[in-house]
Amino acid sequence: MTMTDTLTALTGKPLGECTNGELYLSLLKLVNEKAAQQIRPVQGRKLYYISAEFLIGKLLSNNLINLGLYDEVRSALQSAGKKLSDIEEVEPEPSLGNGGLGRLAACFLDSLATLNLPGDGIGLRYHFGLFHQSLSSGVQKELPDPWLTENSWAEKTDITYPVKLGGKKFTARLYKLAVTGYEGRTNTLNLFDIDTVDESIVREGISFDKTAIDKNLTLFLYPDDSDEAGRQLRIYQQYLMVSAGAQLILAECAARGCDYHNLADYAAIQINDTHPSMVIPELIRLLGEKGIAFEEAVEIVTKTCAYTNHTILAEALEKWPRTYLEVVVPQLMPIIEKLDAVVAKRTKDKSLAIIDKDGKVHMAHMDIHFTHSTNGVAALHTQILKDSELKGFYKLYPEKFNNKTNGITFRRWLMKCNPLLTGQIENLIGTGFHKDATQLTKLLAYENDTSVLEQLAAIKKENKRELCRWLKQEQGITMNPDAMFDIQSKRLHEYKRQQLNLLYLIHQYFEIKAGHLPPVPLVSIFGAKAAPAYIIAKDIIHALLTLSKVIAADPVVSPWLQIVFVENYNVTAAEKMIPACDLSEQISLASKEASGTGNMKFMLNGALTLGTMDGANVEISQQVGNENIYIFGQTSNQVIRRYAAGDYKASEWYEGDPNLRRAIDFLTGPEMTAAGSSELLSRLQTELKNKDWFQTLPDFSAYVVRKGQALADYAANPLDWSRRCLVNIAKAGLFSSDRTIAEYDRDIWHLGK
Ligand code: 26V
């Protein structure tokens, strides 16, 4: 049967007569049928990756690629006058994550299935994922982002588990989403929900009654937790996930012959950051119900579970007041207390306790004590955990600590998002890199091949034009594809330092006005959402939007400088932006970005990195060599020392550097306040001048110099720029999540088949 016949059988009428919506539904069916054929029985240990976030993005094209159907489907549609890209538009994006942590979980599921490893995800079926960002009036507004349609990828099952929340009984229902591997097996993403959630309680924006948990439990991803009800709701969500998840794990293992004493032979559980940490006491509780004594249950759980730390930011390490846990999960508190008593026997160091003197429960501490592995997500990050943040734990359990540098799936972040580049690479080195990313080093043979380098540059140009077309259509923005495209896209956070980029852009504005023209026009593109209650982050967005207006209205500056803020940055937007990037901004304060994964995506798509020695930038620079990356700024040791000394004074830097002072003063100058809100702008100015917790000012001048160098190199020798892009692509193999997953399996999981 041809693909046209298959699809026609599914639609029930000639393809040319179908709407894109009808074709989408048929393709969804086709994918699910084909995926089901690749489900394999499990032998030995199976992984359960528990995560509050799975930022899976749109699934149709990716599944078609992984199942080997993409080309056939595309040509069948083409002969009927239909375009696969139009059908993709019909699919809503499941934005079930905030950023890197959730996207990593999605990449890991892809790699597990591709490597033929048995590994399922466990998470929540949020009705609205991360909010939809609107920027219409110069400020961010949050709106619900629905993704669930009648026929969604997540299929409802009859499988339910009882879960007690706040002493009341609830029923968790399992939804299953097929995870296809590239020429591999099909695994499952298990998402839990309750039937009583009521979308109609959403009021203005994303506000809703936070107390009615039967109606709101899985309504939103990470609801605003700036108040107590929001924080408690987060714990309710987490417990729903881990309790239903733990019951699912026990049921699946029992069905395969496990008697619970030998749970670790059947299951490996990876705790993705601290959001799922309650799975530890919950499993101990459930094993107790099966007749297993506390001490043995602790041993079983420790052998089964492993923990990944994704941040060293103190405010992001979850510590819940015990009074909250007593309300939300009273059944766990006695177990957590017993675990705390076990810790007290192991060490006298009170800073390693689970429950501190103020009655706060430290979730990460529970993870480290009661799992067999704690890993960081890039070499530098793991080193900092061992040397400072988790030093006491490292002393107690050196054998538990290990590094697993993050990775990304090349199926989505090269083959799917950049077909032109993929085609060129295939022509040069074949298709082996699809599953063995290290083969990309074969591209180095073309380092001095002018026609290859010219073609690479032409592909970049075409991707830039494509981004121009898309942004014209979406936001009515016109951009010059001959300019350098510089992109900073990631969550908005002060440690990531979008404000450093902002200060640079103000500086450039002054330079251009003074007649110091840059060697090439610059389009500075941002994509970023700020957490709804994060005031300074929102002020940074406002400042960028305002500056963008000021520059656009200036006839002298605008031919040389443009700021573009992509509204509602998500996976779909990332797939359009990343292939079109020349310069990738990875400018976090050294020591603060655990790894970063956007840095890897940009590199793989032939952008050069402008970055600090932070997170995986360190490993990227080792891979490509200093001449193929732009590194600047303080080192992590310098930063850590400065924090320890506590003697950083932003005001001294402000006073000491006239360029910096000029840029910061400009925030509340007449041009900016005429175009934006003086209240928001001066709040940001005050923060930068007097606090600047993430040390933007000390890195400012080095950043200006390094970025100037990048612009000069880009303009002076396009062929050499292209050569350096080629080196970046060739050396990106290390950052495949296939490599990361193989290492997790080798060192931590030891999965069966
Ligand atoms: C969460 C919160 C919540 C409270 C307010 C401040 C704050 C700041 C950061 C976070 C994120 C915590 C976890 C996280 O998303 N980490 C990211 O994980 C990625 C995958 O390992 C990694 O590449 C990023 O560097 C890291 O920031």
PDB file of C-alpha atoms in Angstrom, residues 409-582:
ATOM      1  CA  THR A 409      18.672  15.250  20.723  1.00  0.00           C
ATOM      2  CA  PHE A 410      20.079  15.849  17.264  1.00  0.00           C
ATOM      3  CA  ARG A 411      16.882  14.473  15.710  1.00  0.00           C
ATOM      4  CA  ARG A 412      14.895  17.533  16.794  1.00  0.00           C
ATOM      5  CA  TRP A 413      17.669  20.093  17.094  1.00  0.00           C
ATOM      6  CA  LEU A 414      19.295  19.387  13.726  1.00  0.00           C
ATOM      7  CA  MET A 415      17.347  17.002  11.499  1.00  0.00           C
ATOM      8  CA  LYS A 416      13.913  18.447  12.281  1.00  0.00           C
ATOM      9  CA  CYS A 417      14.708  22.133  12.718  1.00  0.00           C
ATOM     10  CA  ASN A 418      17.423  22.551  10.095  1.00  0.00           C
ATOM     11  CA  PRO A 419      16.716  20.383   7.024  1.00  0.00           C
ATOM     12  CA  LEU A 420      19.033  22.415   4.779  1.00  0.00           C
ATOM     13  CA  LEU A 421      22.061  21.968   7.014  1.00  0.00           C
ATOM     14  CA  THR A 422      21.152  18.330   7.600  1.00  0.00           C
ATOM     15  CA  GLY A 423      21.083  17.808   3.829  1.00  0.00           C
ATOM     16  CA  GLN A 424      24.499  19.386   3.386  1.00  0.00           C
ATOM     17  CA  ILE A 425      26.013  17.279   6.163  1.00  0.00           C
ATOM     18  CA  GLU A 426      24.477  14.102   4.718  1.00  0.00           C
ATOM     19  CA  ASN A 427      25.960  14.927   1.317  1.00  0.00           C
ATOM     20  CA  LEU A 428      29.387  15.364   2.855  1.00  0.00           C
ATOM     21  CA  ILE A 429      29.608  12.564   5.433  1.00  0.00           C
ATOM     22  CA  GLY A 430      26.554  10.332   4.985  1.00  0.00           C
ATOM     23  CA  THR A 431      23.827   9.640   7.519  1.00  0.00           C
ATOM     24  CA  GLY A 432      25.808   7.891  10.257  1.00  0.00           C
ATOM     25  CA  PHE A 433      25.662  11.003  12.461  1.00  0.00           C
ATOM     26  CA  HIS A 434      21.890  10.520  12.906  1.00  0.00           C
ATOM     27  CA  LYS A 435      22.620   7.906  15.546  1.00  0.00           C
ATOM     28  CA  ASP A 436      26.331   8.399  16.134  1.00  0.00           C
ATOM     29  CA  ALA A 437      26.881  12.093  16.643  1.00  0.00           C
ATOM     30  CA  THR A 438      30.650  11.763  16.979  1.00  0.00           C
ATOM     31  CA  GLN A 439      30.765  11.149  13.231  1.00  0.00           C
ATOM     32  CA  LEU A 440      30.261  14.884  12.761  1.00  0.00           C
ATOM     33  CA  THR A 441      34.022  15.273  13.226  1.00  0.00           C
ATOM     34  CA  LYS A 442      34.329  13.953   9.661  1.00  0.00           C
ATOM     35  CA  LEU A 443      33.284  17.460   8.625  1.00  0.00           C
ATOM     36  CA  LEU A 444      36.703  18.718   9.684  1.00  0.00           C
ATOM     37  CA  ALA A 445      38.041  17.333   6.412  1.00  0.00           C
ATOM     38  CA  TYR A 446      36.222  20.234   4.710  1.00  0.00           C
ATOM     39  CA  GLU A 447      37.623  22.984   6.886  1.00  0.00           C
ATOM     40  CA  ASN A 448      39.501  24.505   3.963  1.00  0.00           C
ATOM     41  CA  ASP A 449      37.051  23.634   1.212  1.00  0.00           C
ATOM     42  CA  THR A 450      35.829  26.994  -0.065  1.00  0.00           C
ATOM     43  CA  SER A 451      32.756  25.663  -1.823  1.00  0.00           C
ATOM     44  CA  VAL A 452      31.615  23.754   1.278  1.00  0.00           C
ATOM     45  CA  LEU A 453      32.117  26.862   3.417  1.00  0.00           C
ATOM     46  CA  GLU A 454      30.266  29.041   0.926  1.00  0.00           C
ATOM     47  CA  GLN A 455      27.397  26.580   0.853  1.00  0.00           C
ATOM     48  CA  LEU A 456      27.290  26.581   4.639  1.00  0.00           C
ATOM     49  CA  ALA A 457      27.087  30.379   4.605  1.00  0.00           C
ATOM     50  CA  ALA A 458      24.343  30.248   1.968  1.00  0.00           C
ATOM     51  CA  ILE A 459      22.331  27.846   4.129  1.00  0.00           C
ATOM     52  CA  LYS A 460      22.673  30.178   7.096  1.00  0.00           C
ATOM     53  CA  LYS A 461      21.483  33.059   4.946  1.00  0.00           C
ATOM     54  CA  GLU A 462      18.463  31.069   3.780  1.00  0.00           C
ATOM     55  CA  ASN A 463      17.590  30.144   7.377  1.00  0.00           C
ATOM     56  CA  LYS A 464      17.851  33.806   8.305  1.00  0.00           C
ATOM     57  CA  ARG A 465      15.485  34.727   5.463  1.00  0.00           C
ATOM     58  CA  GLU A 466      13.093  32.064   6.695  1.00  0.00           C
ATOM     59  CA  LEU A 467      13.177  33.585  10.192  1.00  0.00           C
ATOM     60  CA  CYS A 468      12.537  37.005   8.644  1.00  0.00           C
ATOM     61  CA  ARG A 469       9.479  35.660   6.825  1.00  0.00           C
ATOM     62  CA  TRP A 470       8.159  34.022   9.970  1.00  0.00           C
ATOM     63  CA  LEU A 471       8.590  37.096  12.157  1.00  0.00           C
ATOM     64  CA  LYS A 472       7.032  39.279   9.488  1.00  0.00           C
ATOM     65  CA  GLN A 473       4.016  37.016   9.480  1.00  0.00           C
ATOM     66  CA  GLU A 474       3.801  36.562  13.261  1.00  0.00           C
ATOM     67  CA  GLN A 475       4.731  40.008  14.561  1.00  0.00           C
ATOM     68  CA  GLY A 476       4.871  42.242  11.497  1.00  0.00           C
ATOM     69  CA  ILE A 477       8.596  42.842  12.013  1.00  0.00           C
ATOM     70  CA  THR A 478      10.996  43.520   9.138  1.00  0.00           C
ATOM     71  CA  MET A 479      14.616  42.465   9.620  1.00  0.00           C
ATOM     72  CA  ASN A 480      17.690  42.754   7.417  1.00  0.00           C
ATOM     73  CA  PRO A 481      19.030  39.263   6.655  1.00  0.00           C
ATOM     74  CA  ASP A 482      22.440  40.733   5.779  1.00  0.00           C
ATOM     75  CA  ALA A 483      22.887  41.925   9.348  1.00  0.00           C
ATOM     76  CA  MET A 484      24.525  39.746  11.969  1.00  0.00           C
ATOM     77  CA  PHE A 485      21.827  37.847  13.869  1.00  0.00           C
ATOM     78  CA  ASP A 486      22.692  37.746  17.525  1.00  0.00           C
ATOM     79  CA  ILE A 487      20.322  35.711  19.701  1.00  0.00           C
ATOM     80  CA  GLN A 488      19.765  35.402  23.425  1.00  0.00           C
ATOM     81  CA  SER A 489      16.866  33.052  24.030  1.00  0.00           C
ATOM     82  CA  LYS A 490      16.268  31.424  27.414  1.00  0.00           C
ATOM     83  CA  ARG A 491      14.213  32.004  30.569  1.00  0.00           C
ATOM     84  CA  LEU A 492      14.481  35.566  31.762  1.00  0.00           C
ATOM     85  CA  HIS A 493      16.575  35.593  34.905  1.00  0.00           C
ATOM     86  CA  GLU A 494      19.050  38.067  36.358  1.00  0.00           C
ATOM     87  CA  TYR A 495      21.770  35.381  36.555  1.00  0.00           C
ATOM     88  CA  LYS A 496      21.452  34.785  32.799  1.00  0.00           C
ATOM     89  CA  ARG A 497      22.041  38.508  32.421  1.00  0.00           C
ATOM     90  CA  GLN A 498      19.814  39.700  29.627  1.00  0.00           C
ATOM     91  CA  GLN A 499      20.483  43.054  31.348  1.00  0.00           C
ATOM     92  CA  LEU A 500      24.157  42.865  30.321  1.00  0.00           C
ATOM     93  CA  ASN A 501      23.054  42.575  26.703  1.00  0.00           C
ATOM     94  CA  LEU A 502      20.676  45.509  27.313  1.00  0.00           C
ATOM     95  CA  LEU A 503      23.518  47.701  28.594  1.00  0.00           C
ATOM     96  CA  TYR A 504      25.632  46.747  25.572  1.00  0.00           C
ATOM     97  CA  LEU A 505      22.815  47.762  23.224  1.00  0.00           C
ATOM     98  CA  ILE A 506      22.478  51.147  24.900  1.00  0.00           C
ATOM     99  CA  HIS A 507      26.237  51.546  24.592  1.00  0.00           C
ATOM    100  CA  GLN A 508      26.060  50.732  20.875  1.00  0.00           C
ATOM    101  CA  TYR A 509      23.249  53.250  20.456  1.00  0.00           C
ATOM    102  CA  PHE A 510      25.540  55.974  21.821  1.00  0.00           C
ATOM    103  CA  GLU A 511      28.491  54.821  19.727  1.00  0.00           C
ATOM    104  CA  ILE A 512      26.471  54.896  16.510  1.00  0.00           C
ATOM    105  CA  LYS A 513      25.055  58.295  17.367  1.00  0.00           C
ATOM    106  CA  ALA A 514      28.627  59.503  17.853  1.00  0.00           C
ATOM    107  CA  GLY A 515      29.496  58.298  14.366  1.00  0.00           C
ATOM    108  CA  HIS A 516      31.385  55.171  15.431  1.00  0.00           C
ATOM    109  CA  LEU A 517      29.625  52.831  13.066  1.00  0.00           C
ATOM    110  CA  PRO A 518      29.885  49.075  13.633  1.00  0.00           C
ATOM    111  CA  PRO A 519      31.517  46.943  10.911  1.00  0.00           C
ATOM    112  CA  VAL A 520      28.177  45.237  10.182  1.00  0.00           C
ATOM    113  CA  PRO A 521      24.560  45.954  11.137  1.00  0.00           C
ATOM    114  CA  LEU A 522      23.397  43.996  14.171  1.00  0.00           C
ATOM    115  CA  VAL A 523      19.990  42.468  14.794  1.00  0.00           C
ATOM    116  CA  SER A 524      19.748  41.530  18.430  1.00  0.00           C
ATOM    117  CA  ILE A 525      17.020  38.971  18.972  1.00  0.00           C
ATOM    118  CA  PHE A 526      15.566  37.992  22.336  1.00  0.00           C
ATOM    119  CA  GLY A 527      13.177  35.258  23.352  1.00  0.00           C
ATOM    120  CA  ALA A 528      12.357  35.009  27.050  1.00  0.00           C
ATOM    121  CA  LYS A 529       9.526  34.584  29.495  1.00  0.00           C
ATOM    122  CA  ALA A 530       9.716  36.041  32.996  1.00  0.00           C
ATOM    123  CA  ALA A 531       8.118  34.213  35.913  1.00  0.00           C
ATOM    124  CA  PRO A 532       4.808  36.028  36.599  1.00  0.00           C
ATOM    125  CA  ALA A 533       5.877  37.280  40.045  1.00  0.00           C
ATOM    126  CA  TYR A 534       9.480  38.132  39.136  1.00  0.00           C
ATOM    127  CA  ILE A 535       9.381  41.932  39.072  1.00  0.00           C
ATOM    128  CA  ILE A 536      12.927  42.774  37.978  1.00  0.00           C
ATOM    129  CA  ALA A 537      12.795  40.193  35.195  1.00  0.00           C
ATOM    130  CA  LYS A 538       9.664  41.896  33.902  1.00  0.00           C
ATOM    131  CA  ASP A 539      11.387  45.275  34.174  1.00  0.00           C
ATOM    132  CA  ILE A 540      14.220  43.968  31.991  1.00  0.00           C
ATOM    133  CA  ILE A 541      11.694  42.917  29.352  1.00  0.00           C
ATOM    134  CA  HIS A 542      10.120  46.353  29.526  1.00  0.00           C
ATOM    135  CA  ALA A 543      13.503  48.057  29.142  1.00  0.00           C
ATOM    136  CA  LEU A 544      14.361  45.949  26.093  1.00  0.00           C
ATOM    137  CA  LEU A 545      10.993  46.622  24.463  1.00  0.00           C
ATOM    138  CA  THR A 546      11.312  50.332  25.178  1.00  0.00           C
ATOM    139  CA  LEU A 547      14.857  50.525  23.848  1.00  0.00           C
ATOM    140  CA  SER A 548      13.721  48.644  20.763  1.00  0.00           C
ATOM    141  CA  LYS A 549      11.143  51.391  20.136  1.00  0.00           C
ATOM    142  CA  VAL A 550      13.633  54.195  20.743  1.00  0.00           C
ATOM    143  CA  ILE A 551      16.124  52.687  18.292  1.00  0.00           C
ATOM    144  CA  ALA A 552      13.521  51.915  15.639  1.00  0.00           C
ATOM    145  CA  ALA A 553      12.424  55.555  15.713  1.00  0.00           C
ATOM    146  CA  ASP A 554      15.958  56.859  15.285  1.00  0.00           C
ATOM    147  CA  PRO A 555      16.939  57.254  11.606  1.00  0.00           C
ATOM    148  CA  VAL A 556      20.666  57.382  12.393  1.00  0.00           C
ATOM    149  CA  VAL A 557      20.817  54.310  14.587  1.00  0.00           C
ATOM    150  CA  SER A 558      18.155  52.046  13.118  1.00  0.00           C
ATOM    151  CA  PRO A 559      20.040  51.045   9.915  1.00  0.00           C
ATOM    152  CA  TRP A 560      22.787  49.644  12.175  1.00  0.00           C
ATOM    153  CA  LEU A 561      20.982  48.318  15.178  1.00  0.00           C
ATOM    154  CA  GLN A 562      17.683  46.568  15.755  1.00  0.00           C
ATOM    155  CA  ILE A 563      16.219  44.854  18.790  1.00  0.00           C
ATOM    156  CA  VAL A 564      13.633  42.172  18.161  1.00  0.00           C
ATOM    157  CA  PHE A 565      11.738  40.533  21.001  1.00  0.00           C
ATOM    158  CA  VAL A 566      10.103  37.298  19.889  1.00  0.00           C
ATOM    159  CA  GLU A 567       6.768  36.987  21.606  1.00  0.00           C
ATOM    160  CA  ASN A 568       5.933  33.774  23.476  1.00  0.00           C
ATOM    161  CA  TYR A 569       9.281  32.028  23.123  1.00  0.00           C
ATOM    162  CA  ASN A 570       8.709  28.275  23.156  1.00  0.00           C
ATOM    163  CA  VAL A 571      10.075  25.133  21.499  1.00  0.00           C
ATOM    164  CA  THR A 572       8.389  25.973  18.191  1.00  0.00           C
ATOM    165  CA  ALA A 573       9.960  29.441  18.141  1.00  0.00           C
ATOM    166  CA  ALA A 574      13.335  28.001  19.158  1.00  0.00           C
ATOM    167  CA  GLU A 575      13.233  25.652  16.178  1.00  0.00           C
ATOM    168  CA  LYS A 576      12.902  28.663  13.855  1.00  0.00           C
ATOM    169  CA  MET A 577      15.381  30.945  15.636  1.00  0.00           C
ATOM    170  CA  ILE A 578      18.308  28.636  16.344  1.00  0.00           C
ATOM    171  CA  PRO A 579      19.129  27.679  12.719  1.00  0.00           C
ATOM    172  CA  ALA A 580      19.183  31.396  11.828  1.00  0.00           C
ATOM    173  CA  CYS A 581      21.661  32.500  14.458  1.00  0.00           C
ATOM    174  CA  ASP A 582      25.156  33.856  13.814  1.00  0.00           C
TER     175      ASP A 582
END
